[in-house]
Amino acid sequence: MSGANPAKPLPHRVRRPSQFSLVRSLLHEHRTSYAVTCLAVLLASALSCAWVELGLAMGARDGSPDLRTMTHYERGSSIGLYSMGAVVCEIAGGACILVTLLLVLSSVGFLIEARRREYAMMRLSGASPRRIRLMALVEFAVPCGLADLLGCLLGLPLVGTLGIAVARAMDINDNAFAPRLRFGGKAVTFCLVLLACVIGVWFAAHRISSVSPLSALTQETKESKSVGIVRVVAAVLVAVLAVCFCVAPFLGMDTSIRTSLLTVFALVALYLFAPVCLPPLASLLGRVAQLCSRGSGLLARQRAGKQTRSTVAIGLPVILVVFIVMAFTMMSQSGSKEGLMTQFQPMRADVIVQTASRIPAGKIGDALRNQKDDIASSVIYHSEDWAGFDDHPVTVTTASASDVRTAGSNAPKFVKGSLSALGPHKVAVNTERLAPSGDYHLGQNVTFYGKADHAYKAKIVAVIEAPKGLGSNAAMDFFALEGGFDNHGVRDDGRFAPIKLRDGISAGTFATRVAQRMGLAEARHADKTNSSGAMILTKPEYIDYFVKDRLSQQHGLAIVIVGGAALAAIFLIQSCAIVITERRGENRRLRQLGVSHGSVVVAAIWESVLDVLSASVLAAVGLAIIFAELAVQYAREGISPWGVPIPLGTFFGMVVIILAVAVLTSVLCTLRDSTSAEG
């Protein structure tokens, strides 16, 4: 027994780390990137959820007074304004959710690609591809899902603030508006954002785990990614389809629908083209940076031109938000301007006289009688707002029978019935108000409600077409003879007189003489200096004033622009912070090689500037397609294509703000990483 070999100790069994410990170590190692990503998801979810909830609250008129306590006109106006506000909120909410989904997909994919070497080492240690995918799903989906849930809950306080802003912009004078708690908008927003996160994680992790570990380790770690042929082909096809929508007539398709589809196609094309176009654009613009600051500029140019994933991660938020906000602004303004310009075609009046209700009724008539030798035809209209069928606001316009008979093309055209059929309690209805598109029919007895629900009953005895080319002042939902309709409307819109001059008479000189006869010299100016309550303008002056005045009342656009800029700032800060954080090791090696701390900071600034500018250029290309479509649409309507509104001030303002945010984020994150590295 003494000669027997002593018992050998059992080999120590290596304990494999659990999946939970691996995830925890990754979370700790990259805690800054996770924190920034979760914060961005939280803020984006809160903003998107707030818009969706506000749209539902606007549609339900939460907290507003009972409709039964309002007058008929107030009831109809309130319903119309709330419906319009709901549409604005739904559009803003849809845009926020769309941008959030696309950017969450991009951000999560970028972060997983940055873990390529770590996942490859796990594969070499025995981890299966399925375990890698599951670990990535837990690593990203759980924190982002919790941030998404918290953001949806925190979106509730924003609903009230946004509701006040929208109510003021839409002229909703209702201090009792108080959105109530709902779960529909929160549930939709939470599920969509979480689904985007899960899909982005799964596909990115599947792409990494499908590659052999040695291939993943030997590939470049500079985030370079070859753009697949499928992506290029798909981008080209979508771009061609967008161009076809721009130039083809597509008979039978509404122009607004065609323009909206074109915007979607252009947005998808930009999303697909971003990895292809952004690095070359950044490299081209980097020549300027290289000339301005040689070493730092060259480093920034190399990074922006070769590191495709970081360039796309920073540039994609800029492209999406700038394009969506600007395209929506251009479509809204151009659609309104096109509609306004169409109202003045053809305009057969040389001079327009418009007075407020406080100007005496006979003042226009006296001035025109003194100039009757210069006048070929004229008519004086008087309009008031009433509540008609189902409390819908309508405009009732009156004029004298003698003026209508001699007004020619500036008088309403009787389609059914005649002028002689009109009289007390007898009116004519506009063809656009007839059933089935409208609420009225010939022979119908209508009760109109004015001030304090003052009721006036009238019978529809004729059908008219409003005179062409006089704008909304000649909308004429209903037409009656002067003295044949009650004058207790809710609001007196004043008087409106289109005047056709004889040949050889100068419109400007005539308008000046009429203003002098009326004792209203200020009326020749259509600006803030005119406080006379009247306007006496020539045809070009009146059209220019009318279009600018209506476009300036589109306050809802400001809300969309501010919301888009806020969303861009959220994801831009996230992308810049993640890119710089993930580049911490590279910056440390540069400092070890002798590169100064200031040069690293300047290079980070230049890289952010190049990424933002290249993305802005690509967004401008997409906006040029939208401009071309709107120009073609204008040409078909007989309007000059150069009349398409181009909000350059908004575009450059957003680009400057985004540049400032990107530069500030780059400086702060680079300084923080340098301080932590030195410590």
XYZ file of C-alpha atoms in Angstrom:
679
model
C 0.000 0.000 0.000
C 2.914 2.282 0.773
C 4.227 1.824 -2.732
C 0.926 2.682 -4.321
C 0.688 5.892 -6.251
C -1.071 8.649 -4.372
C -4.500 9.557 -5.673
C -4.373 12.280 -8.316
C -6.469 15.372 -7.563
C -9.514 15.750 -9.722
C -9.124 18.369 -12.461
C -10.766 21.662 -11.651
C -13.923 22.021 -13.716
C -14.115 25.353 -15.524
C -17.467 26.939 -14.909
C -18.992 28.424 -18.016
C -20.449 31.897 -17.547
C -24.209 32.095 -17.616
C -26.065 33.993 -20.275
C -27.204 36.496 -17.682
C -23.622 37.219 -16.592
C -22.537 37.729 -20.209
C -25.352 40.175 -20.843
C -24.559 41.986 -17.586
C -20.895 42.326 -18.513
C -21.767 43.733 -21.941
C -24.212 46.163 -20.402
C -21.547 47.350 -17.986
C -18.846 47.634 -20.648
C -21.018 49.674 -23.021
C -23.215 51.360 -20.439
C -22.847 54.800 -22.015
C -24.122 53.617 -25.413
C -27.042 51.810 -23.795
C -27.925 54.804 -21.654
C -27.926 57.161 -24.637
C -29.959 54.750 -26.770
C -32.540 54.162 -24.054
C -32.822 57.896 -23.408
C -33.413 58.555 -27.109
C -36.050 55.814 -27.293
C -37.710 57.201 -24.164
C -37.927 60.747 -25.520
C -39.039 59.662 -29.002
C -41.731 57.372 -27.559
C -42.950 60.146 -25.266
C -43.196 62.623 -28.156
C -44.881 60.143 -30.516
C -47.305 58.953 -27.844
C -48.191 62.542 -26.913
C -49.101 63.403 -30.521
C -51.195 60.253 -30.938
C -52.991 60.819 -27.635
C -53.595 64.470 -28.497
C -55.110 63.466 -31.843
C -57.537 61.134 -30.063
C -58.350 63.830 -27.492
C -58.958 66.422 -30.211
C -61.255 64.051 -32.058
C -63.252 63.422 -28.875
C -63.158 67.101 -27.750
C -62.056 66.131 -24.227
C -63.071 68.587 -21.543
C -64.731 71.055 -23.903
C -68.161 72.438 -22.981
C -71.268 70.472 -23.815
C -72.366 71.147 -27.374
C -75.928 71.620 -26.159
C -74.875 74.734 -24.250
C -73.505 76.405 -27.395
C -75.254 78.320 -30.096
C -75.699 76.632 -33.460
C -72.824 78.566 -35.045
C -70.472 77.956 -32.097
C -71.307 74.276 -32.226
C -70.511 73.924 -35.912
C -67.340 75.997 -35.654
C -66.119 74.044 -32.626
C -66.630 70.681 -34.313
C -64.828 71.891 -37.442
C -61.843 73.316 -35.555
C -61.419 70.242 -33.374
C -61.601 67.985 -36.428
C -58.912 70.029 -38.148
C -56.758 69.938 -35.004
C -57.158 66.155 -34.818
C -55.932 65.824 -38.412
C -52.835 67.943 -37.676
C -52.036 65.879 -34.575
C -52.539 62.576 -36.382
C -50.196 63.669 -39.183
C -47.572 64.799 -36.676
C -47.961 61.586 -34.661
C -47.687 59.411 -37.763
C -44.543 61.237 -38.894
C -42.985 60.900 -35.414
C -43.732 57.182 -35.259
C -42.378 56.602 -38.783
C -39.128 58.438 -38.067
C -38.804 56.716 -34.686
C -39.234 53.258 -36.213
C -36.655 53.838 -38.947
C -34.116 55.365 -36.591
C -34.545 52.679 -33.929
C -33.874 50.052 -36.608
C -30.764 51.909 -37.737
C -29.431 52.618 -34.220
C -29.870 49.080 -32.940
C -28.265 47.645 -36.071
C -25.301 49.990 -35.690
C -24.752 49.012 -32.047
C -24.891 45.287 -32.777
C -22.467 45.644 -35.689
C -20.089 47.428 -33.292
C -20.103 44.245 -31.119
C -18.940 42.065 -34.047
C -15.572 41.132 -32.481
C -17.067 40.434 -29.042
C -19.703 38.141 -30.494
C -17.029 36.409 -32.583
C -14.968 35.699 -29.437
C -18.069 34.219 -27.807
C -18.557 31.985 -30.834
C -14.960 30.767 -30.519
C -15.624 30.040 -26.833
C -18.436 27.700 -27.775
C -21.531 29.909 -27.934
C -23.998 28.802 -30.600
C -25.476 31.246 -33.155
C -28.873 30.785 -31.521
C -27.451 31.774 -28.131
C -25.807 34.841 -29.669
C -29.108 35.968 -31.180
C -31.003 35.348 -27.955
C -28.364 37.183 -25.913
C -28.475 40.169 -28.294
C -32.237 40.186 -28.052
C -32.116 40.303 -24.251
C -29.245 42.786 -24.287
C -31.028 45.359 -26.464
C -34.752 44.624 -26.526
C -35.261 44.574 -22.770
C -33.662 47.980 -21.971
C -35.194 49.602 -25.051
C -38.570 48.042 -24.263
C -38.475 49.413 -20.719
C -37.443 52.836 -22.064
C -40.275 52.645 -24.590
C -42.796 51.806 -21.865
C -41.558 54.596 -19.596
C -41.627 57.056 -22.518
C -45.232 56.193 -23.319
C -46.169 56.792 -19.677
C -44.242 60.070 -19.542
C -45.939 61.218 -22.743
C -49.141 61.955 -20.840
C -47.926 65.240 -19.261
C -46.844 66.414 -22.715
C -50.366 66.049 -24.076
C -51.614 69.061 -22.147
C -48.700 71.265 -23.221
C -48.995 70.253 -26.860
C -52.766 70.669 -26.649
C -52.386 74.300 -25.572
C -49.973 74.969 -28.462
C -52.231 73.299 -31.042
C -55.336 75.040 -29.687
C -53.670 78.437 -30.000
C -52.392 77.656 -33.492
C -55.830 76.483 -34.641
C -57.602 79.455 -32.999
C -59.523 77.152 -30.661
C -60.621 79.487 -27.883
C -61.543 76.763 -25.448
C -59.842 77.000 -22.059
C -61.700 73.921 -20.845
C -59.899 71.534 -23.210
C -58.410 68.837 -20.981
C -57.224 65.560 -22.558
C -58.223 62.542 -20.505
C -56.247 59.373 -19.922
C -56.390 56.815 -22.714
C -54.481 53.613 -23.355
C -55.117 53.193 -27.073
C -52.449 55.642 -28.243
C -49.950 54.414 -25.670
C -50.503 50.773 -26.625
C -50.080 51.442 -30.354
C -46.912 53.502 -29.866
C -45.385 51.025 -27.403
C -46.042 48.000 -29.614
C -44.721 49.633 -32.797
C -41.483 50.889 -31.231
C -40.884 47.589 -29.408
C -41.556 45.634 -32.610
C -39.063 47.799 -34.510
C -36.466 47.199 -31.803
C -36.988 43.428 -31.800
C -36.887 43.204 -35.606
C -33.760 45.354 -35.811
C -31.966 43.310 -33.145
C -32.955 39.966 -34.607
C -31.898 40.684 -38.176
C -28.625 42.372 -37.174
C -27.763 39.539 -34.765
C -28.720 36.944 -37.370
C -26.413 38.614 -39.891
C -23.488 38.586 -37.444
C -24.059 35.060 -36.123
C -24.299 33.671 -39.663
C -20.687 34.697 -40.334
C -17.935 32.375 -39.137
C -16.043 33.624 -36.070
C -12.711 33.821 -37.884
C -14.282 35.830 -40.707
C -15.807 38.234 -38.196
C -12.444 38.687 -36.452
C -10.493 39.251 -39.650
C -12.961 41.727 -41.121
C -12.223 45.403 -40.773
C -13.338 46.879 -37.487
C -13.967 50.267 -39.020
C -17.641 49.529 -39.434
C -17.147 49.395 -43.179
C -19.982 47.606 -44.875
C -20.228 46.746 -48.502
C -23.536 47.843 -49.889
C -25.361 44.890 -51.372
C -26.502 44.725 -54.953
C -30.052 44.144 -53.802
C -30.082 47.446 -51.910
C -28.700 49.351 -54.900
C -31.189 47.783 -57.319
C -34.081 48.423 -54.946
C -33.021 52.040 -54.463
C -32.765 52.605 -58.219
C -36.184 51.046 -58.836
C -37.805 53.163 -56.142
C -36.117 56.305 -57.508
C -37.326 55.518 -61.048
C -40.830 54.926 -59.724
C -40.685 58.283 -57.923
C -39.646 60.041 -61.153
C -42.475 58.323 -63.034
C -44.942 59.619 -60.479
C -43.483 63.067 -61.012
C -43.793 63.304 -64.786
C -46.600 60.886 -65.691
C -50.159 62.286 -65.734
C -51.803 59.330 -63.920
C -55.258 60.300 -65.053
C -57.926 59.613 -62.477
C -55.534 59.908 -59.496
C -56.018 62.858 -57.192
C -53.031 65.206 -57.175
C -52.736 65.216 -53.381
C -52.675 61.405 -53.295
C -50.076 61.312 -56.068
C -47.863 63.813 -54.254
C -48.179 61.885 -50.979
C -47.210 58.621 -52.692
C -44.294 60.375 -54.356
C -43.116 61.581 -50.936
C -43.233 58.038 -49.553
C -41.291 56.663 -52.529
C -38.702 59.424 -52.276
C -38.322 58.800 -48.529
C -37.750 55.073 -49.090
C -35.271 55.839 -51.878
C -33.298 58.168 -49.599
C -33.281 55.526 -46.864
C -31.888 52.951 -49.314
C -29.439 55.332 -50.969
C -27.995 56.635 -47.683
C -25.215 53.991 -47.292
C -24.334 54.422 -50.975
C -24.242 58.207 -51.208
C -23.363 59.552 -47.773
C -19.700 58.392 -47.534
C -18.699 59.757 -50.989
C -20.479 63.038 -50.262
C -18.782 63.301 -46.874
C -15.401 62.549 -48.460
C -15.974 65.202 -51.121
C -16.996 67.820 -48.572
C -14.047 66.708 -46.435
C -11.665 68.421 -48.839
C -12.770 71.706 -47.314
C -12.094 70.378 -43.810
C -8.686 69.147 -44.919
C -7.799 72.580 -46.266
C -9.018 74.371 -43.130
C -7.286 72.147 -40.557
C -4.827 69.778 -42.148
C -4.299 66.936 -39.677
C -7.694 66.991 -37.979
C -9.489 67.655 -41.264
C -7.752 64.738 -42.959
C -8.630 62.402 -40.072
C -12.265 63.550 -40.169
C -12.419 63.081 -43.934
C -11.035 59.556 -43.711
C -13.439 58.598 -40.954
C -16.506 60.109 -42.647
C -15.597 58.663 -46.033
C -14.725 55.112 -44.976
C -16.672 54.366 -41.835
C -20.008 53.846 -43.520
C -21.986 52.769 -40.483
C -21.071 55.754 -38.309
C -21.715 58.160 -41.195
C -25.133 56.629 -41.845
C -25.948 56.525 -38.118
C -25.425 60.293 -37.861
C -26.737 61.240 -41.301
C -29.927 59.189 -41.340
C -31.748 61.213 -38.631
C -30.895 64.389 -40.504
C -32.155 63.011 -43.836
C -35.411 61.624 -42.502
C -36.474 64.535 -40.335
C -35.361 67.333 -42.676
C -36.982 65.638 -45.674
C -40.261 64.822 -43.923
C -40.665 68.264 -42.354
C -39.676 70.158 -45.493
C -41.733 67.941 -47.827
C -44.799 68.371 -45.612
C -44.234 72.125 -45.484
C -43.801 72.397 -49.271
C -46.863 70.260 -49.995
C -49.026 72.159 -47.535
C -47.975 75.613 -48.708
C -47.999 74.749 -52.411
C -51.381 73.036 -52.130
C -52.822 76.064 -50.371
C -51.193 78.459 -52.821
C -52.378 76.435 -55.810
C -55.913 76.431 -54.444
C -55.741 80.155 -53.761
C -54.310 80.968 -57.182
C -56.955 78.810 -58.851
C -59.636 80.889 -57.161
C -58.448 83.909 -59.164
C -58.554 82.258 -62.585
C -59.861 83.963 -64.559
C -60.187 87.238 -62.646
C -62.141 89.767 -64.720
C -62.021 92.636 -62.240
C -59.396 95.369 -62.594
C -59.870 96.928 -59.147
C -61.097 95.407 -55.882
C -62.692 97.457 -53.102
C -63.082 95.684 -49.770
C -64.382 97.347 -46.592
C -65.011 96.211 -43.038
C -68.450 96.286 -41.471
C -67.701 99.549 -39.649
C -67.446 101.477 -42.941
C -70.869 103.007 -43.840
C -72.752 100.962 -46.411
C -73.213 103.759 -48.933
C -69.611 104.949 -48.960
C -68.497 102.598 -51.761
C -71.550 103.363 -53.889
C -71.067 107.142 -53.610
C -67.405 106.896 -54.611
C -68.146 104.652 -57.592
C -70.956 106.896 -58.865
C -68.489 109.785 -59.023
C -66.257 107.644 -61.273
C -69.002 105.975 -63.341
C -67.531 107.181 -66.667
C -64.444 105.015 -66.059
C -66.414 101.905 -65.019
C -67.593 99.231 -67.425
C -69.367 97.187 -64.716
C -69.392 96.855 -60.945
C -71.308 95.132 -58.194
C -71.215 95.540 -54.408
C -71.545 92.332 -52.390
C -72.322 92.113 -48.685
C -71.538 88.861 -46.831
C -72.485 87.501 -43.404
C -71.752 84.231 -41.626
C -74.641 82.051 -40.465
C -75.166 78.513 -39.236
C -77.002 76.385 -41.767
C -78.116 72.769 -41.949
C -76.608 70.548 -39.252
C -74.959 73.667 -37.743
C -72.403 73.912 -40.570
C -71.132 77.510 -40.973
C -72.221 79.070 -44.283
C -71.775 82.450 -45.965
C -74.838 84.337 -47.208
C -74.032 87.029 -49.805
C -76.430 89.739 -50.924
C -76.372 92.349 -53.711
C -78.840 94.668 -55.431
C -80.710 93.324 -58.445
C -79.624 96.257 -60.636
C -75.929 95.612 -59.917
C -76.281 91.888 -60.639
C -77.939 92.521 -63.997
C -75.098 94.794 -65.184
C -72.143 93.073 -63.523
C -71.554 90.630 -66.372
C -68.984 87.938 -65.553
C -68.566 89.238 -61.984
C -72.195 88.341 -61.164
C -73.443 84.875 -60.151
C -74.688 82.678 -62.981
C -78.135 81.144 -62.499
C -78.130 77.422 -63.337
C -81.711 76.797 -62.235
C -84.289 79.462 -61.548
C -83.723 83.156 -62.175
C -82.922 86.428 -60.448
C -86.572 87.395 -60.469
C -87.409 84.379 -58.288
C -85.438 85.812 -55.389
C -87.010 87.959 -52.728
C -87.837 87.967 -49.013
C -87.256 84.492 -47.511
C -86.135 83.182 -50.912
C -82.482 82.372 -51.637
C -80.289 80.703 -54.234
C -77.799 77.967 -53.286
C -74.347 77.435 -54.753
C -73.980 74.320 -56.908
C -71.110 73.162 -54.692
C -73.536 72.957 -51.761
C -76.047 70.752 -53.554
C -76.560 67.104 -52.637
C -75.015 64.569 -52.800
C -71.719 66.398 -52.116
C -73.555 69.057 -50.083
C -76.503 69.234 -47.701
C -79.082 71.157 -49.747
C -81.474 70.729 -52.679
C -83.801 72.897 -54.711
C -87.094 73.622 -52.958
C -85.692 72.933 -49.478
C -86.733 75.103 -46.539
C -83.653 76.063 -44.541
C -83.419 77.618 -41.089
C -80.407 79.903 -40.677
C -79.117 80.776 -37.205
C -77.342 84.079 -36.513
C -76.433 86.047 -33.406
C -77.744 84.556 -30.176
C -79.386 81.787 -32.235
C -81.576 84.284 -34.060
C -83.475 82.127 -36.577
C -84.358 83.118 -40.130
C -86.187 80.769 -42.475
C -85.803 80.835 -46.226
C -86.629 78.603 -49.179
C -84.141 77.601 -51.875
C -85.706 78.707 -55.171
C -82.655 78.824 -57.466
C -79.207 77.355 -58.058
C -76.194 79.517 -58.953
C -72.540 79.279 -59.869
C -70.378 81.811 -58.046
C -68.440 84.219 -60.285
C -64.992 82.930 -61.193
C -61.741 84.563 -60.177
C -62.874 86.526 -57.111
C -61.365 84.334 -54.400
C -63.090 83.228 -51.217
C -64.808 86.623 -50.884
C -67.212 85.435 -53.573
C -67.728 81.930 -52.155
C -71.493 82.591 -51.954
C -72.785 79.481 -50.244
C -76.123 81.238 -50.558
C -77.117 84.314 -52.556
C -80.023 86.672 -51.861
C -81.135 90.097 -52.986
C -80.228 93.127 -50.909
C -83.038 93.721 -48.438
C -84.413 90.215 -49.036
C -82.462 88.543 -46.246
C -82.103 89.209 -42.534
C -79.014 91.157 -41.369
C -78.514 89.477 -37.976
C -75.697 87.121 -38.995
C -73.107 85.901 -36.533
C -70.342 87.891 -38.181
C -70.486 90.678 -40.724
C -67.731 90.141 -43.291
C -68.135 93.626 -44.761
C -68.520 94.592 -48.405
C -66.656 93.503 -51.486
C -66.819 95.247 -54.864
C -65.128 93.877 -58.030
C -64.860 96.644 -60.651
C -64.272 96.205 -64.379
C -62.813 99.344 -66.014
C -63.225 100.643 -69.515
C -60.408 100.239 -72.008
C -57.546 102.659 -71.552
C -58.243 103.446 -67.889
C -55.297 102.938 -65.525
C -56.261 100.655 -62.653
C -53.738 102.228 -60.257
C -54.883 105.771 -60.983
C -58.541 104.776 -60.668
C -57.961 103.023 -57.342
C -56.151 106.079 -55.983
C -59.015 108.393 -56.992
C -61.598 106.111 -55.368
C -59.558 106.049 -52.148
C -59.433 109.846 -52.166
C -63.183 110.081 -52.786
C -63.813 107.784 -49.833
C -61.352 109.707 -47.657
C -59.315 106.539 -47.062
C -55.863 107.178 -48.515
C -54.399 104.337 -46.402
C -56.649 101.859 -48.215
C -54.181 101.777 -51.118
C -51.750 99.803 -48.929
C -52.255 96.131 -48.080
C -49.919 95.996 -45.088
C -49.803 96.822 -41.386
C -49.720 100.552 -42.082
C -53.317 100.309 -43.279
C -55.652 100.777 -40.303
C -58.552 102.270 -42.244
C -60.623 99.092 -42.344
C -60.683 99.139 -46.145
C -58.539 98.053 -49.093
C -58.673 99.491 -52.597
C -56.246 97.468 -54.694
C -55.551 96.631 -58.296
C -55.874 93.062 -59.521
C -52.169 92.069 -59.043
C -51.984 93.822 -55.675
C -55.083 92.081 -54.386
C -54.014 88.591 -55.514
C -50.573 89.041 -53.922
C -52.092 90.255 -50.652
C -54.736 87.525 -50.535
C -52.298 84.649 -51.112
C -49.718 85.926 -48.603
C -52.395 86.567 -45.983
C -53.848 83.061 -46.248
C -50.451 81.372 -46.217
C -49.418 83.336 -43.133
C -52.393 81.854 -41.253
C -51.064 78.286 -41.476
C -49.883 78.205 -37.883
C -50.069 74.417 -37.730
C -46.896 74.183 -39.838
C -44.851 75.799 -37.074
C -45.868 73.027 -34.680
C -44.842 70.323 -37.161
C -41.505 72.042 -37.842
C -40.685 72.429 -34.138
C -41.687 68.826 -33.441
C -39.557 67.566 -36.336
C -36.547 69.565 -35.197
C -36.932 68.178 -31.652
C -37.088 64.607 -32.957
C -34.013 65.185 -35.125
C -32.117 66.584 -32.149
C -33.000 63.537 -30.015
C -31.692 60.953 -32.459
C -28.799 63.089 -33.624
C -27.512 63.446 -30.057
C -27.931 59.699 -29.628
C -26.030 58.857 -32.811
C -23.168 61.287 -32.146
C -22.787 60.089 -28.561
C -22.795 56.409 -29.542
C -20.321 56.885 -32.397
C -17.861 58.787 -30.209
C -18.297 56.391 -27.297
C -17.702 53.347 -29.470
C -14.603 55.067 -30.885
C -13.033 55.497 -27.463
C -10.344 52.884 -28.066
C -9.365 54.376 -31.414
C -9.004 57.843 -29.889
C -6.898 56.401 -27.082
C -4.517 54.822 -29.584
C -4.257 58.116 -31.482
C -3.237 59.924 -28.297
C -0.685 57.206 -27.569
C 0.801 57.815 -31.027
C 1.277 61.482 -30.188
C -1.870 63.066 -31.567
C -2.848 65.961 -29.320
C -6.092 66.039 -27.401
C -7.202 69.197 -29.242
C -6.690 67.549 -32.638
C -8.915 64.639 -31.623
C -11.655 67.041 -30.530
C -11.387 69.092 -33.735
C -11.512 65.905 -35.823
C -14.698 64.820 -34.036
C -16.253 68.232 -34.722
C -15.319 68.145 -38.403
C -16.625 64.590 -38.752
C -20.015 65.562 -37.322
C -20.167 68.613 -39.591
C -19.341 66.524 -42.672
C -21.951 63.896 -41.780
C -24.682 66.507 -41.248
C -23.833 68.474 -44.399
C -23.713 65.366 -46.598
C -27.071 64.249 -45.209
C -28.513 67.725 -45.848
C -27.337 67.590 -49.468
C -28.978 64.197 -49.969
C -32.198 65.460 -48.361
C -32.113 68.464 -50.705
C -31.943 66.093 -53.683
C -35.102 64.356 -52.469
C -36.802 67.721 -51.967
C -35.876 68.668 -55.536
C -37.987 65.717 -56.723
C -40.934 66.980 -54.687
C -40.404 70.461 -56.117
C -40.416 69.057 -59.666
C -43.708 67.252 -59.036
C -45.315 70.372 -57.592
C -44.000 72.459 -60.504
C -45.534 70.017 -63.017
C -48.774 70.159 -61.064
C -48.749 73.971 -61.175
C -48.094 73.939 -64.930
C -51.108 71.669 -65.491
C -53.280 74.164 -63.624
C -51.983 77.036 -65.758
C -49.915 78.552 -62.926
C -46.264 79.486 -63.297
C -44.072 76.582 -62.038
C -41.753 79.101 -60.386
C -44.605 80.008 -58.047
C -44.069 76.833 -56.008
C -43.177 78.028 -52.486
C -39.665 77.002 -51.443
C -39.184 77.503 -47.677
C -35.426 78.039 -47.864
C -35.406 79.877 -44.546
C -36.896 76.854 -42.777
C -34.467 74.470 -44.497
C -31.314 76.429 -43.668
C -32.598 77.169 -40.169
C -33.078 73.458 -39.441
C -29.647 72.622 -40.888
C -27.951 75.287 -38.737
C -29.710 74.069 -35.587
C -28.829 70.446 -36.342
C -25.190 71.424 -36.993
C -25.028 73.245 -33.666
C -26.492 70.236 -31.831
C -24.081 67.832 -33.549
C -21.020 69.976 -32.819
C -21.970 70.514 -29.173
C -22.642 66.805 -28.652
C -19.351 65.829 -30.284
C -17.350 68.245 -28.125
C -18.997 67.188 -24.859
C -18.752 63.446 -25.554
C -15.124 63.640 -26.740
C -14.090 65.663 -23.681
C -15.895 63.262 -21.380
C -14.251 60.207 -22.907
C -10.839 61.878 -22.740
C -11.324 62.772 -19.077
C -12.462 59.272 -18.162
C -9.528 57.755 -20.096
C -7.012 59.953 -18.295
C -8.597 59.170 -14.963
